[in-house]
XYZ file of C-alpha atoms in Angstrom:
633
model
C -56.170 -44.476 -123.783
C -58.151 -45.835 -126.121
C -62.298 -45.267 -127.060
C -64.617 -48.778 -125.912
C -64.886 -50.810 -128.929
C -61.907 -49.533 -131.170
C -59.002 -51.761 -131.640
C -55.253 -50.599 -130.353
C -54.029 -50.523 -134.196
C -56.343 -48.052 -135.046
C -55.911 -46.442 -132.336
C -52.248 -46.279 -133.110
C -52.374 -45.316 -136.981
C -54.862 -42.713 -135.765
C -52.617 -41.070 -132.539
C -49.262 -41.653 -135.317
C -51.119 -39.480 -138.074
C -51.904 -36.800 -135.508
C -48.582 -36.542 -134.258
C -47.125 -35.821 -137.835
C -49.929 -33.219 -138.076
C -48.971 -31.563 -135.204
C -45.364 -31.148 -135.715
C -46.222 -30.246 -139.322
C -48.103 -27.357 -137.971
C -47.234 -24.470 -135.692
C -49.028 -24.399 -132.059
C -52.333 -22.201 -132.474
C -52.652 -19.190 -130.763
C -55.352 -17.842 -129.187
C -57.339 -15.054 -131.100
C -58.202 -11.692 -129.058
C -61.847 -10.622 -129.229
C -63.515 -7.464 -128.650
C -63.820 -7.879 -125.111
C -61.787 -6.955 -122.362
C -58.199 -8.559 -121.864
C -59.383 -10.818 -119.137
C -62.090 -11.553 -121.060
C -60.248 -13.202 -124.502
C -58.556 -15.651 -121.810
C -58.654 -18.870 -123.214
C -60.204 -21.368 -121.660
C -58.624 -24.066 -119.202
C -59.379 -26.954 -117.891
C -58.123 -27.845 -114.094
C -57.412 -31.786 -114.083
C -58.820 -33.818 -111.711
C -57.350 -37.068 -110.381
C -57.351 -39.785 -112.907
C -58.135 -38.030 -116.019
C -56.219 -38.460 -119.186
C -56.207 -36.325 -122.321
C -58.391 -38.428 -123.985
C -61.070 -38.236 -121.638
C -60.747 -34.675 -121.380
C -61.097 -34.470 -125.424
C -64.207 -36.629 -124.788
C -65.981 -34.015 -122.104
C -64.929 -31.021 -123.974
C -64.802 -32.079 -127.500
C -67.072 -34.820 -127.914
C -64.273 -37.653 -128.802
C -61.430 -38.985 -127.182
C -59.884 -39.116 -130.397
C -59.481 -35.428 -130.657
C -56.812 -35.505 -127.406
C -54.076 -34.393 -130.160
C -55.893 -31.305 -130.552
C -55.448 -30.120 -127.494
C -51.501 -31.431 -126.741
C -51.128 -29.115 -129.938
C -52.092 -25.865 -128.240
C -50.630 -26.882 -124.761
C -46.719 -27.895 -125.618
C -45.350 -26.886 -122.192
C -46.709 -30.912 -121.523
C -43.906 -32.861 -121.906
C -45.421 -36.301 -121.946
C -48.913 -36.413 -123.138
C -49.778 -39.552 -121.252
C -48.782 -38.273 -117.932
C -50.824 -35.246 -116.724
C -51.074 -34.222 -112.870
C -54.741 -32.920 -110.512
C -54.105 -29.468 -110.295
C -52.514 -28.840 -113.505
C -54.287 -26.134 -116.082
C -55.121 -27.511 -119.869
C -55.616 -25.435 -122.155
C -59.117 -25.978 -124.852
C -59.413 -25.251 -128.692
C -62.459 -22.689 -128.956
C -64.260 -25.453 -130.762
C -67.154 -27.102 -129.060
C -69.391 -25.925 -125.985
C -68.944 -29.618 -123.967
C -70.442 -29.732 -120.863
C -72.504 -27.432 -118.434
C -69.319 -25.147 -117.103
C -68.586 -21.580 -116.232
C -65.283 -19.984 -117.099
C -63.562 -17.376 -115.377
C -63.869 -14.392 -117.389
C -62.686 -11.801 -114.564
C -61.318 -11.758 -111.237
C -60.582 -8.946 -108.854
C -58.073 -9.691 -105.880
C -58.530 -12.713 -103.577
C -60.643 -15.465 -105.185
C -60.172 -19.589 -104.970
C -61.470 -22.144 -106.468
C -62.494 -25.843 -105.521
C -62.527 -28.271 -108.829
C -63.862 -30.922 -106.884
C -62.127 -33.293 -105.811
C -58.979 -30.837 -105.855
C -58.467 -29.124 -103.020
C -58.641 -25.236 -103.281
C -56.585 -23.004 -105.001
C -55.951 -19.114 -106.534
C -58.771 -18.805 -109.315
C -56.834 -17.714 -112.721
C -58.729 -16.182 -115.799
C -59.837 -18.742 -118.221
C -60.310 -21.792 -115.750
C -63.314 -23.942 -116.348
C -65.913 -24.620 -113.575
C -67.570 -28.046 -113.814
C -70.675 -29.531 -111.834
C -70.058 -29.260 -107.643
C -67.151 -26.790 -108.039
C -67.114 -23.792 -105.695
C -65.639 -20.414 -105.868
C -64.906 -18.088 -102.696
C -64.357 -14.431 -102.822
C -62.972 -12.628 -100.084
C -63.358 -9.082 -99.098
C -63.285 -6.588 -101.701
C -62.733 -9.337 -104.007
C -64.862 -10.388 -106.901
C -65.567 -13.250 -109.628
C -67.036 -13.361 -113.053
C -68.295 -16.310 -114.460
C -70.106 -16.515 -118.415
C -71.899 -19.915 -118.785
C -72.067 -22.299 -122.342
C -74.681 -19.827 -123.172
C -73.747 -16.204 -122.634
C -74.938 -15.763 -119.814
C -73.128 -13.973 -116.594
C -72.753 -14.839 -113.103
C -70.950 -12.460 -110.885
C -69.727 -13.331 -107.203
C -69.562 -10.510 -105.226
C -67.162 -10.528 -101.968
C -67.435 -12.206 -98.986
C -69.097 -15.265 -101.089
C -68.807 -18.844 -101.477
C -70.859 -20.044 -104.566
C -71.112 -23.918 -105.969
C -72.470 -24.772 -109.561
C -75.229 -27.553 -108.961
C -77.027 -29.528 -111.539
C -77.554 -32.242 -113.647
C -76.186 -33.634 -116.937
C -78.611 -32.428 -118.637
C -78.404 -28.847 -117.794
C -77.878 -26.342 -120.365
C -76.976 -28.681 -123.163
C -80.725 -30.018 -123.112
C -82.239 -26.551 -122.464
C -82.386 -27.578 -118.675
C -82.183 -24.358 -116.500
C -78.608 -24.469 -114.717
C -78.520 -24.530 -110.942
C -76.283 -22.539 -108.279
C -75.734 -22.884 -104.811
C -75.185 -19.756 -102.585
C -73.683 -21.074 -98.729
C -73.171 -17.458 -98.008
C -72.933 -14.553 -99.817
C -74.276 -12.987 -103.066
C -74.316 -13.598 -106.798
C -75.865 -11.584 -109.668
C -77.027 -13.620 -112.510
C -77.909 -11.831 -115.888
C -78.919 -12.684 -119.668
C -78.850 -10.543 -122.639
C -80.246 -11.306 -126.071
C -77.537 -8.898 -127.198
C -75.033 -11.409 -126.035
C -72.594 -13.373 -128.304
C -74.958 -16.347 -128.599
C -78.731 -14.838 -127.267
C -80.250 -17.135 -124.422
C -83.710 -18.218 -125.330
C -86.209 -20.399 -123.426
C -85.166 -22.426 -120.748
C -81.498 -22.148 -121.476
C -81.592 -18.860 -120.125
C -82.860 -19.493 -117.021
C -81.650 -20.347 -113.657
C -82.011 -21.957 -110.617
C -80.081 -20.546 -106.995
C -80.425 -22.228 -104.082
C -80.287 -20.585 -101.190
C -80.297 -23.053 -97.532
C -83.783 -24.187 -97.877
C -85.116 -21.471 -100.214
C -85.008 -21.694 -104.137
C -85.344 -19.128 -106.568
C -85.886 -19.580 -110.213
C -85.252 -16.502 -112.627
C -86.653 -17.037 -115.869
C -86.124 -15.012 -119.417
C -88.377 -12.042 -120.550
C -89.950 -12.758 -124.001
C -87.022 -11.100 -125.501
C -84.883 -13.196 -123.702
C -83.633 -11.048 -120.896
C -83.392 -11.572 -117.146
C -81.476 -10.544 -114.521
C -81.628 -11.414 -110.287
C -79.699 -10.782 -107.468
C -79.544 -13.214 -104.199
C -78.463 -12.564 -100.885
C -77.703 -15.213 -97.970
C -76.902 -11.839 -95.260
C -74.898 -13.283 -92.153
C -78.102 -13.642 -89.808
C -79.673 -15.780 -92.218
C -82.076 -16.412 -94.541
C -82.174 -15.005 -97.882
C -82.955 -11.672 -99.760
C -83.635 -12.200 -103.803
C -84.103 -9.101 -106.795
C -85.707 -9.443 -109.817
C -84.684 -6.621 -111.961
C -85.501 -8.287 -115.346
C -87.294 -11.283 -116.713
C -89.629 -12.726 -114.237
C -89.493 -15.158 -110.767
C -90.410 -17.215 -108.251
C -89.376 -17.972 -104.972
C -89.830 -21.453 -102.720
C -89.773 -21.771 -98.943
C -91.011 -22.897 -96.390
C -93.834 -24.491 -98.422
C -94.622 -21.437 -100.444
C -93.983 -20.164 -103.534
C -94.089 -16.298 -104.171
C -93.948 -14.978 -107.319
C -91.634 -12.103 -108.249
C -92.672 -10.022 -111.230
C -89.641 -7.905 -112.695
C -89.066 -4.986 -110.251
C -89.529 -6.735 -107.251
C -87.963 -8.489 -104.333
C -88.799 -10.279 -101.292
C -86.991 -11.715 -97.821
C -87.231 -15.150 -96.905
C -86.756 -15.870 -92.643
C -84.414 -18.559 -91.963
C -87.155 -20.641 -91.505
C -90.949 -19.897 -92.880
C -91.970 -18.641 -96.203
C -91.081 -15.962 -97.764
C -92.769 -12.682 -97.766
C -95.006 -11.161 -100.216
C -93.054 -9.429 -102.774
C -92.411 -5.656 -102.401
C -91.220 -2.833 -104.863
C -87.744 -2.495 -105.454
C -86.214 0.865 -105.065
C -85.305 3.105 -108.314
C -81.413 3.918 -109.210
C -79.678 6.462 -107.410
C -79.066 9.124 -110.041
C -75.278 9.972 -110.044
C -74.113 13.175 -109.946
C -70.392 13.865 -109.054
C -67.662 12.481 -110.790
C -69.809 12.823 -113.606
C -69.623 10.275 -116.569
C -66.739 10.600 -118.661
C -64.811 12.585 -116.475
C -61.033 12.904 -116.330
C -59.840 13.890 -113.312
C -56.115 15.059 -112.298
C -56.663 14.092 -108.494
C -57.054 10.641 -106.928
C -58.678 11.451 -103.689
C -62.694 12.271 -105.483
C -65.729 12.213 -103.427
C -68.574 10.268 -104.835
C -71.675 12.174 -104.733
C -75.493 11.401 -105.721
C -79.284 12.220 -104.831
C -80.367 10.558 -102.122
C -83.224 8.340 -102.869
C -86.618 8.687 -100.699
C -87.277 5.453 -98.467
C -83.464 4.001 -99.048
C -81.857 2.937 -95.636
C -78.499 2.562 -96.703
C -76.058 2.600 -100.174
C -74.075 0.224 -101.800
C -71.096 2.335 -103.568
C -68.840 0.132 -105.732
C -65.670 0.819 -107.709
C -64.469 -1.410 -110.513
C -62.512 -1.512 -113.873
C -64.937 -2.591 -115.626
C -68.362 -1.303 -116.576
C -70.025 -4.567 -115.577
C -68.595 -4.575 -111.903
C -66.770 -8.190 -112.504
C -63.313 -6.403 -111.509
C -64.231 -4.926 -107.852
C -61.738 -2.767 -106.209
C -63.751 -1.568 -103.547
C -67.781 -1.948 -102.142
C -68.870 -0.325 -99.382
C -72.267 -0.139 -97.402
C -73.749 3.763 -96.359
C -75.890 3.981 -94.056
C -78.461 7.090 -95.170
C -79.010 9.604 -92.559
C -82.104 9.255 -89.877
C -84.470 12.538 -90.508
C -84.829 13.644 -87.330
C -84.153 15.930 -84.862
C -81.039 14.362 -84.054
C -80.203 13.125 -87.245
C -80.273 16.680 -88.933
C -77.109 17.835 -89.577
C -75.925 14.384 -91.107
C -78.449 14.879 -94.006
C -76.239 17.267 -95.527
C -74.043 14.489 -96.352
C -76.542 11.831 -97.817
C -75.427 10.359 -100.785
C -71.547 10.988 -100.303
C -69.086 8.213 -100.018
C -65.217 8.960 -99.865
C -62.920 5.932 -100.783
C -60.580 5.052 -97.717
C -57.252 5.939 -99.649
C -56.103 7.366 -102.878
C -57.773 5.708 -106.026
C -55.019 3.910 -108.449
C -54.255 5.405 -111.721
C -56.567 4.265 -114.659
C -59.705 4.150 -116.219
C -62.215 2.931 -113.722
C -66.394 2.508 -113.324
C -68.505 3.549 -110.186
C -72.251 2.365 -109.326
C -74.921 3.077 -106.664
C -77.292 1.019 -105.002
C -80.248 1.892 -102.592
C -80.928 -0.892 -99.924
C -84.531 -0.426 -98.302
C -84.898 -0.555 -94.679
C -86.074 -4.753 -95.243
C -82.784 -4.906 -96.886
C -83.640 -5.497 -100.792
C -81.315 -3.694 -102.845
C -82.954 -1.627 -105.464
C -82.072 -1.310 -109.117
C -78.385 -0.555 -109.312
C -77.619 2.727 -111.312
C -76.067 2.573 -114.811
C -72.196 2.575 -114.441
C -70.168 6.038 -114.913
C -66.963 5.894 -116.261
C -64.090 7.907 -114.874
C -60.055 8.526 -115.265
C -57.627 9.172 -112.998
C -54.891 11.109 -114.308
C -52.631 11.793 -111.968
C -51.607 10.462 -108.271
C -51.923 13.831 -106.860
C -53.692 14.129 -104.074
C -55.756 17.621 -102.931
C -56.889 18.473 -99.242
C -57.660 21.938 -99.507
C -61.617 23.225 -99.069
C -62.990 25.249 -101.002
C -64.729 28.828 -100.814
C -67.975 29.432 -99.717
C -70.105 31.909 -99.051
C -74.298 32.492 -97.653
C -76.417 34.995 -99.560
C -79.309 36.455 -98.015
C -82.382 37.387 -100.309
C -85.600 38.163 -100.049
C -87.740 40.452 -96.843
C -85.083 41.405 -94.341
C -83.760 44.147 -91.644
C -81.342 44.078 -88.807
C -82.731 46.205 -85.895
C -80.690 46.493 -83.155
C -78.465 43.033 -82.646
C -81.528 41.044 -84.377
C -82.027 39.987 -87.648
C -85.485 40.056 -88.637
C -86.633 38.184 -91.696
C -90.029 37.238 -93.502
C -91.219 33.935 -94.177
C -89.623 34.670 -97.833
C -86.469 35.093 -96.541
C -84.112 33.050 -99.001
C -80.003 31.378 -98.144
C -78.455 30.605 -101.087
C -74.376 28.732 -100.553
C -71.923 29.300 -103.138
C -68.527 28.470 -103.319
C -65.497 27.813 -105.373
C -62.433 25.639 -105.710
C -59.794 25.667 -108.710
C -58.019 22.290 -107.745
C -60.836 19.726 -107.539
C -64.077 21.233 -108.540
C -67.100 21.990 -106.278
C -68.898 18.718 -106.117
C -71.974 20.037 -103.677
C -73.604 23.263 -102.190
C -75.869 23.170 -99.440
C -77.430 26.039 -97.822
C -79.490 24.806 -94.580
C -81.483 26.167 -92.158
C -81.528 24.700 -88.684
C -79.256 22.221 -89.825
C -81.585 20.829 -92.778
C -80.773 21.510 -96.702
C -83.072 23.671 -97.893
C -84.960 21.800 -101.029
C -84.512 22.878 -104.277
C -86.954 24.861 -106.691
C -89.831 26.668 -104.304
C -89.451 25.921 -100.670
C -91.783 26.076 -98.027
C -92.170 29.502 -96.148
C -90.016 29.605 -92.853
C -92.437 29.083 -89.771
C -92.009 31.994 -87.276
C -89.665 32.306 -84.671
C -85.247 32.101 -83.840
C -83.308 29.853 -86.963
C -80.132 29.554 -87.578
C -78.823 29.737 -91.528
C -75.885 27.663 -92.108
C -74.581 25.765 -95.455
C -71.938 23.139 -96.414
C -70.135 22.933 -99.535
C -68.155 19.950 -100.819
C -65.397 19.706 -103.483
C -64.628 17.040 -105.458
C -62.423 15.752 -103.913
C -64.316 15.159 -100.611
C -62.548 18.336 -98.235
C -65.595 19.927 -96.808
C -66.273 23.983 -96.073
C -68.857 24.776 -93.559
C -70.528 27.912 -93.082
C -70.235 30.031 -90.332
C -74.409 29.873 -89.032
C -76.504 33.542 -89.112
C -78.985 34.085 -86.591
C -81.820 35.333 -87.855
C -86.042 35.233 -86.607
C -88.652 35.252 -88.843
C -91.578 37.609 -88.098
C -94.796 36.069 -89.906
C -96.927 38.215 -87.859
C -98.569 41.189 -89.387
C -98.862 44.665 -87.972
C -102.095 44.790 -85.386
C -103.829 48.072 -86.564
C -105.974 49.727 -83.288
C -108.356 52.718 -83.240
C -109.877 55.110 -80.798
C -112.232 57.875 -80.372
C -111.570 60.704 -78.515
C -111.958 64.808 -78.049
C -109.552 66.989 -80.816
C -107.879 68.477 -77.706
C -106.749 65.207 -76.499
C -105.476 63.902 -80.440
C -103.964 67.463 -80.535
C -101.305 66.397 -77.654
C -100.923 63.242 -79.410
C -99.403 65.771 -82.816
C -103.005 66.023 -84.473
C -103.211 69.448 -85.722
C -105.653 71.495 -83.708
C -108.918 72.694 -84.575
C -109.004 75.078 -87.227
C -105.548 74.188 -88.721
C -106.270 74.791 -92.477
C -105.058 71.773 -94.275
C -103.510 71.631 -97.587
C -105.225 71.139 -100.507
C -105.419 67.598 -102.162
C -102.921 66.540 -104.300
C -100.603 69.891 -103.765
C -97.174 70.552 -102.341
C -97.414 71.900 -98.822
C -95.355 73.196 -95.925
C -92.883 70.805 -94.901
C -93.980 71.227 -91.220
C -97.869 71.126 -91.777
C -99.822 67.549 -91.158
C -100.583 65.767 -94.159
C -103.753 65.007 -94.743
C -106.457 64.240 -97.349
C -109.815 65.932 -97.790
C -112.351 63.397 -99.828
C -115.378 65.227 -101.098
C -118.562 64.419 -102.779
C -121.682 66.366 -104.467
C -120.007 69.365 -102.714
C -119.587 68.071 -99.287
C -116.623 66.981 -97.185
C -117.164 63.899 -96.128
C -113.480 63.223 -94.347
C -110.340 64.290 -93.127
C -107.878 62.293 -92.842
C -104.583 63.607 -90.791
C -101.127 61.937 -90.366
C -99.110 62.553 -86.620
C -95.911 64.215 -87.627
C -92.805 64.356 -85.225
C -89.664 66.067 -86.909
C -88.548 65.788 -90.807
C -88.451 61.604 -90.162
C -91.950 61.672 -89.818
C -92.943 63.238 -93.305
C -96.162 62.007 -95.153
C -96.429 61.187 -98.909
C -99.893 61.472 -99.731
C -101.584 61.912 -103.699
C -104.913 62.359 -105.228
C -106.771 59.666 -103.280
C -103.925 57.994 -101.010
C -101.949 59.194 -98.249
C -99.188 56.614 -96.545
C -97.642 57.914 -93.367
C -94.041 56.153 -92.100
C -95.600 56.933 -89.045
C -97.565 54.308 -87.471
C -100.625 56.358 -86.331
C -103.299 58.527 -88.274
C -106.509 60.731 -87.164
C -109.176 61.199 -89.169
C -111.805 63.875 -88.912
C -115.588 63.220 -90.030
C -118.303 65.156 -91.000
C -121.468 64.163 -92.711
C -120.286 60.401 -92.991
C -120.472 57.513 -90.827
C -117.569 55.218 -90.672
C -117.879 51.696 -89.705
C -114.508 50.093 -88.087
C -114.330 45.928 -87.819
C -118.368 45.886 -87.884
C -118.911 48.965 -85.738
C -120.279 52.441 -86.666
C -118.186 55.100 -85.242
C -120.111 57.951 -83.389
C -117.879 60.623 -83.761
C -119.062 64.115 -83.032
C -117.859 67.042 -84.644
C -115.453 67.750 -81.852
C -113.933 64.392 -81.975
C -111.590 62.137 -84.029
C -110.644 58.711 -84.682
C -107.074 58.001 -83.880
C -105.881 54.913 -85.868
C -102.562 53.033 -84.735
C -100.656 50.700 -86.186
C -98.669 48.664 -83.477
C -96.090 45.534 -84.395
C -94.001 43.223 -81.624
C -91.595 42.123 -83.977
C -89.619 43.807 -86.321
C -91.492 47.857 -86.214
C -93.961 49.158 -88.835
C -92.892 50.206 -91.874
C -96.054 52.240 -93.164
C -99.349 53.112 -92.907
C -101.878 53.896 -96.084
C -105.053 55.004 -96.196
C -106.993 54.848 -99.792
C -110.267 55.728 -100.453
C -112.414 54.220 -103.648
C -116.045 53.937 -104.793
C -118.328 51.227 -102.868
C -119.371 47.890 -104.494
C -121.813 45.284 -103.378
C -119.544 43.975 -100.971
C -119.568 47.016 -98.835
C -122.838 46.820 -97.667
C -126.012 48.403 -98.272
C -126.212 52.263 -97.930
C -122.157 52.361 -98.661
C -121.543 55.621 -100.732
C -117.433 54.632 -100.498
C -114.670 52.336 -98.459
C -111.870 53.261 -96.679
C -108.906 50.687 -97.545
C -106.307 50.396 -94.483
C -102.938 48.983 -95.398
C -100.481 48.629 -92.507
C -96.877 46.880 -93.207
C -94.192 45.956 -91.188
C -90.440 46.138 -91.883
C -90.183 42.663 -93.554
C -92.976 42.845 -95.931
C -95.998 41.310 -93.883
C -98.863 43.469 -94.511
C -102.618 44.148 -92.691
C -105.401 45.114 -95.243
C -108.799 46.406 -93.646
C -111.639 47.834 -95.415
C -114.147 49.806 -93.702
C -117.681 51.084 -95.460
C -118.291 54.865 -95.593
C -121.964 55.625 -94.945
C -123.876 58.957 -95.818
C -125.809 60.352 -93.442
């Protein structure tokens, strides 16, 4: 074991004076950092067949004379001159030798292939050489840091290989990984230990017969995802930095924010706009919770197809414990009810006890996944699990009156669902109508006709209330206001008051069984009378100076000297007639009928001395305004 060119007595007095160091000095320990446990691992090398201390000190620490230095911090090796494939070394921190990955976090079932070894359990700390492979299984996950800084994270379900040459990373090459199946985030921070800059920070990820290259931003960030789905071909993210992608013969480029698909075969297509971050809204960050059943709850993001929820340790994702697909609800007819859960997710069983980190991702319907929200931590507290729903109630507001069995509403007509729940927390209210959540801040009028009212309300810890539906129908439909001339003996059947009644003064109290009415007079002349149908004390008329508003839907009116002019039309009505006005409504009933009278403007017409203003309302609030011109004679 011995460098080319050195002679086996120097060699000797050399390995001799080591030794005596070695025993002269304790074993060094490894030094925690600031990172995560996992993280201040040390790092290991995985011997392959053949290899001697020696030349590991000469890959790792630039001379095979250094070999002592690592037998000092690796004393569970009996003889230093017999070391077995398989077997884990232990490095000093000194030196970054060559282009390698080490295992910086690992979440459940991931192996490892140092080639030519066969494959084994991945452990923290191991060191991942040229043409080694690491497989994740299901809701498994790896984290890898580079010489550099720089991350790569394995998600489950993958099988990854490093690729490249020699000269990768050490000579500002761009490293190269292989994705077989599978997917792999690869980031770079200038904020990391040792900032990436140039080249060094950039990447290569093959993908079958597609290759991407992520490159650094000027400040020396960049971050990709890349996808090999099950039917094949590929599905790449840019997020930060800059790309390109290769297939096929073509080359794409991939500014930061976008994406693009590649077909198993073909090029790849142009590159589309990635999809923002789902904003997060239940656990919120930082919360402590003293259940271990929550619901996971966030807006739903316009044009997503589906969610990727994940649940780690860490805030980086490297740790998974669990990474599940959503699909998002169809809006349809058919798909309407399910829209009142979009953007839920439940976890299949109670979550362990700990701190732990949640994330959202919205997949488009070509199936590029969108910027990944920011991680929100959370505690669990307790084991305790809660099934109970909570309370919830529907409040009606705005126009409404039951007649008869029917609810009748106006277009304003407001649901609002409340509830409450002391164990969990309410994580979500929903009040819906026809099965769809009714949007936020000013919604839409409701079109006319039979709806149903319903809600749903959510705690936190997933248990789900729903509320019983109200029938209601929504009259948009105005009251239809009709007119007639006729004889006063014929009007005076109808409950006009006969001729020669003498009605009470304007603007005074009268006899609780006389008509209202209101006489409008000008330069000494009477120009109308206007008379309100009265049938028992439900039927009483409030009427003032120049208004009079009946709760009964009819009025007659009685000219003289004017002509009135209804919906274009000059009435001829002689002095033995009147003009019967009727208010009529199919839906809900009329509420009132007012009459005002004001001064003519421009508008009216030419000869108008006044207007008559018609105002006809039903019992919801939708209201008929007519103006008719008053000419002199």
């Amino acid at each position: 074991m011995r460098a080319r060119g050195e002679s086996p007595l120097a060699v000797t007095l050399v390995s001799l004076l080591l030794t005596l160091a070695a025993f002269a000095s304790p074993p060094v320990a490894a030094q925690p950092t600031a990172r995560a446990a996992e993280e201040a691992a040390p790092r290991q090398h995985i011997v392959r067949p053949g290899e001697t201390l020696e030349a590991i000190s000469a890959r790792f620490l630039g001379s095979p004379l250094r070999w002592l230095e690592i037998w000092r911090i690796n004393q569970e090796i009996a003889n230093p001159h017999r070391i077995y494939p398989g077997q884990r070394v232990r490095l000093p921190p000194a030196g970054k030798g060559p282009p390698a990955a080490t295992m910086r976090r690992l979440s459940h079932q991931v192996t490892e292939r140092p080639i030519p070894n066969p494959w084994s359990p991945a452990q923290l700390g191991d060191t991942l050489l040229q043409r080694d492979g690491v497989r994740t299984y299901p809701k498994s996950s790896a984290e890898m840091r580079f010489n550099d800084g720089t991350r790569l994270l394995v998600t489950e379900d993958s099988l990854v290989f490093l690729q490249g040459s020699a000269r990768s990373t050490a000579a500002g090459e761009p490293k190269r990984v292989e994705i077989v199946e599978g997917q792999a985030d690869y980031e770079a921070t200038a904020a990391a230990g040792s900032a990436p800059a140039g080249r060094s920070a950039s990447i290569e990820i093959l993908l079958g017969p597609a290759r991407l290259t992520s490159r650094p931003s000027p400040e020396g960030n960049a971050q990709a995802r890349a996808r090999r789905p099950s039917g094949g071909g590929s599905k790449v993210m840019v997020y930060g930095g800059a790309g390109e992608i290769e297939a096929g013969g073509a080359t794409v480029a991939l500014p930061e924010g976008s994406g693009t698909s590649v077909a198993p075969s073909g090029p790849p297509a142009p590159a589309e706009r990635l999809l923002p971050a789902p904003r997060l809204t239940s656990p919120p960050a930082g919360a402590e919770l003293g259940f271990a059943n929550p619901a996971f709850l966030w807006e739903p993001v316009p044009e997503a197809a589906s969610y990727v929820v994940e649940l780690c340790r860490d805030e980086g994702c490297g740790a998974l414990i669990d990474r599940s697909v959503i699909a998002a609800p169809v809006d349809d007819a058919a798909g309407a009810a399910a829209s009142e859960n979009a953007g839920a997710w439940q976890p299949p069983a109670p979550l362990p006890v700990g701190e732990l980190y949640w994330r959202v991702t919205a997949r488009s319907g070509s199936g590029l996944d969108g910027y990944p929200s920011p991680t929100a931590r959370l505690a669990i507290l307790s084991d305790r699990v809660d099934r109970e729903p909570p309370t919830a109630r529907l409040d009606l507001g705005g126009p409404h009156m039951q007649v008869g069995q029917t609810l009748f509403a106006g277009p304003a007509v407001r649901f609002t669902a409340t509830a409450e729940d002391s164990a969990c927390g309410v994580g979500r209210v929903t009040a819906t109508i026809d099965g769809r959540p009714i949007p936020e801040g000013s919604p839409a009028p409701i079109a006319a006709g039979t709806h149903a009212a319903g809600g749903v309300a959510i705690d936190r810890c997933g248990n789900r209330a729903d509320l019983a539906p109200i029938a209601f129908v929504v009259d948009a439909e105005p009251p239809a206001v009709r007119w007639e001339v006729g004889d006063r003996t014929l009007f005076a059947t109808r409950g006009a008051p006969a001729a020669g009644v003498r009605p009470a003064r304007r603007g005074r109290e009268r006899d609780a069984s006389a008509p209202a009415h209101l006489d409008w007079t000008a330069d000494g002349r009477s120009w109308l009378r206007l008379y309100t149908r009265r049938a028992g004390a439900a039927g009483e008329a409030v009427y003032g100076a120049d208004r009079i508003a009946a709760d009964r839907p009819q009025i007659f009116l009685a000219l003289a000297g004017v002509t009135l002019v209804a919906d274009g039309r000059p009435l001829a009505v002689g002095p033995d007639q009147m003009v019967w006005i009727t208010a009529e409504d199919a839906g809900c009933g009329v509420d009132r009928l007012s009459f005002r009278t004001r001064a003519a403007d421009p508008s009216a017409g030419a000869g108008a001395a006044a207007v008559l203003e018609i105002d006809a309302v039903d019992l919801v609030g939708n209201a008929r305004h007519l103006e008719w011109p008053i000419l002199l004679r």
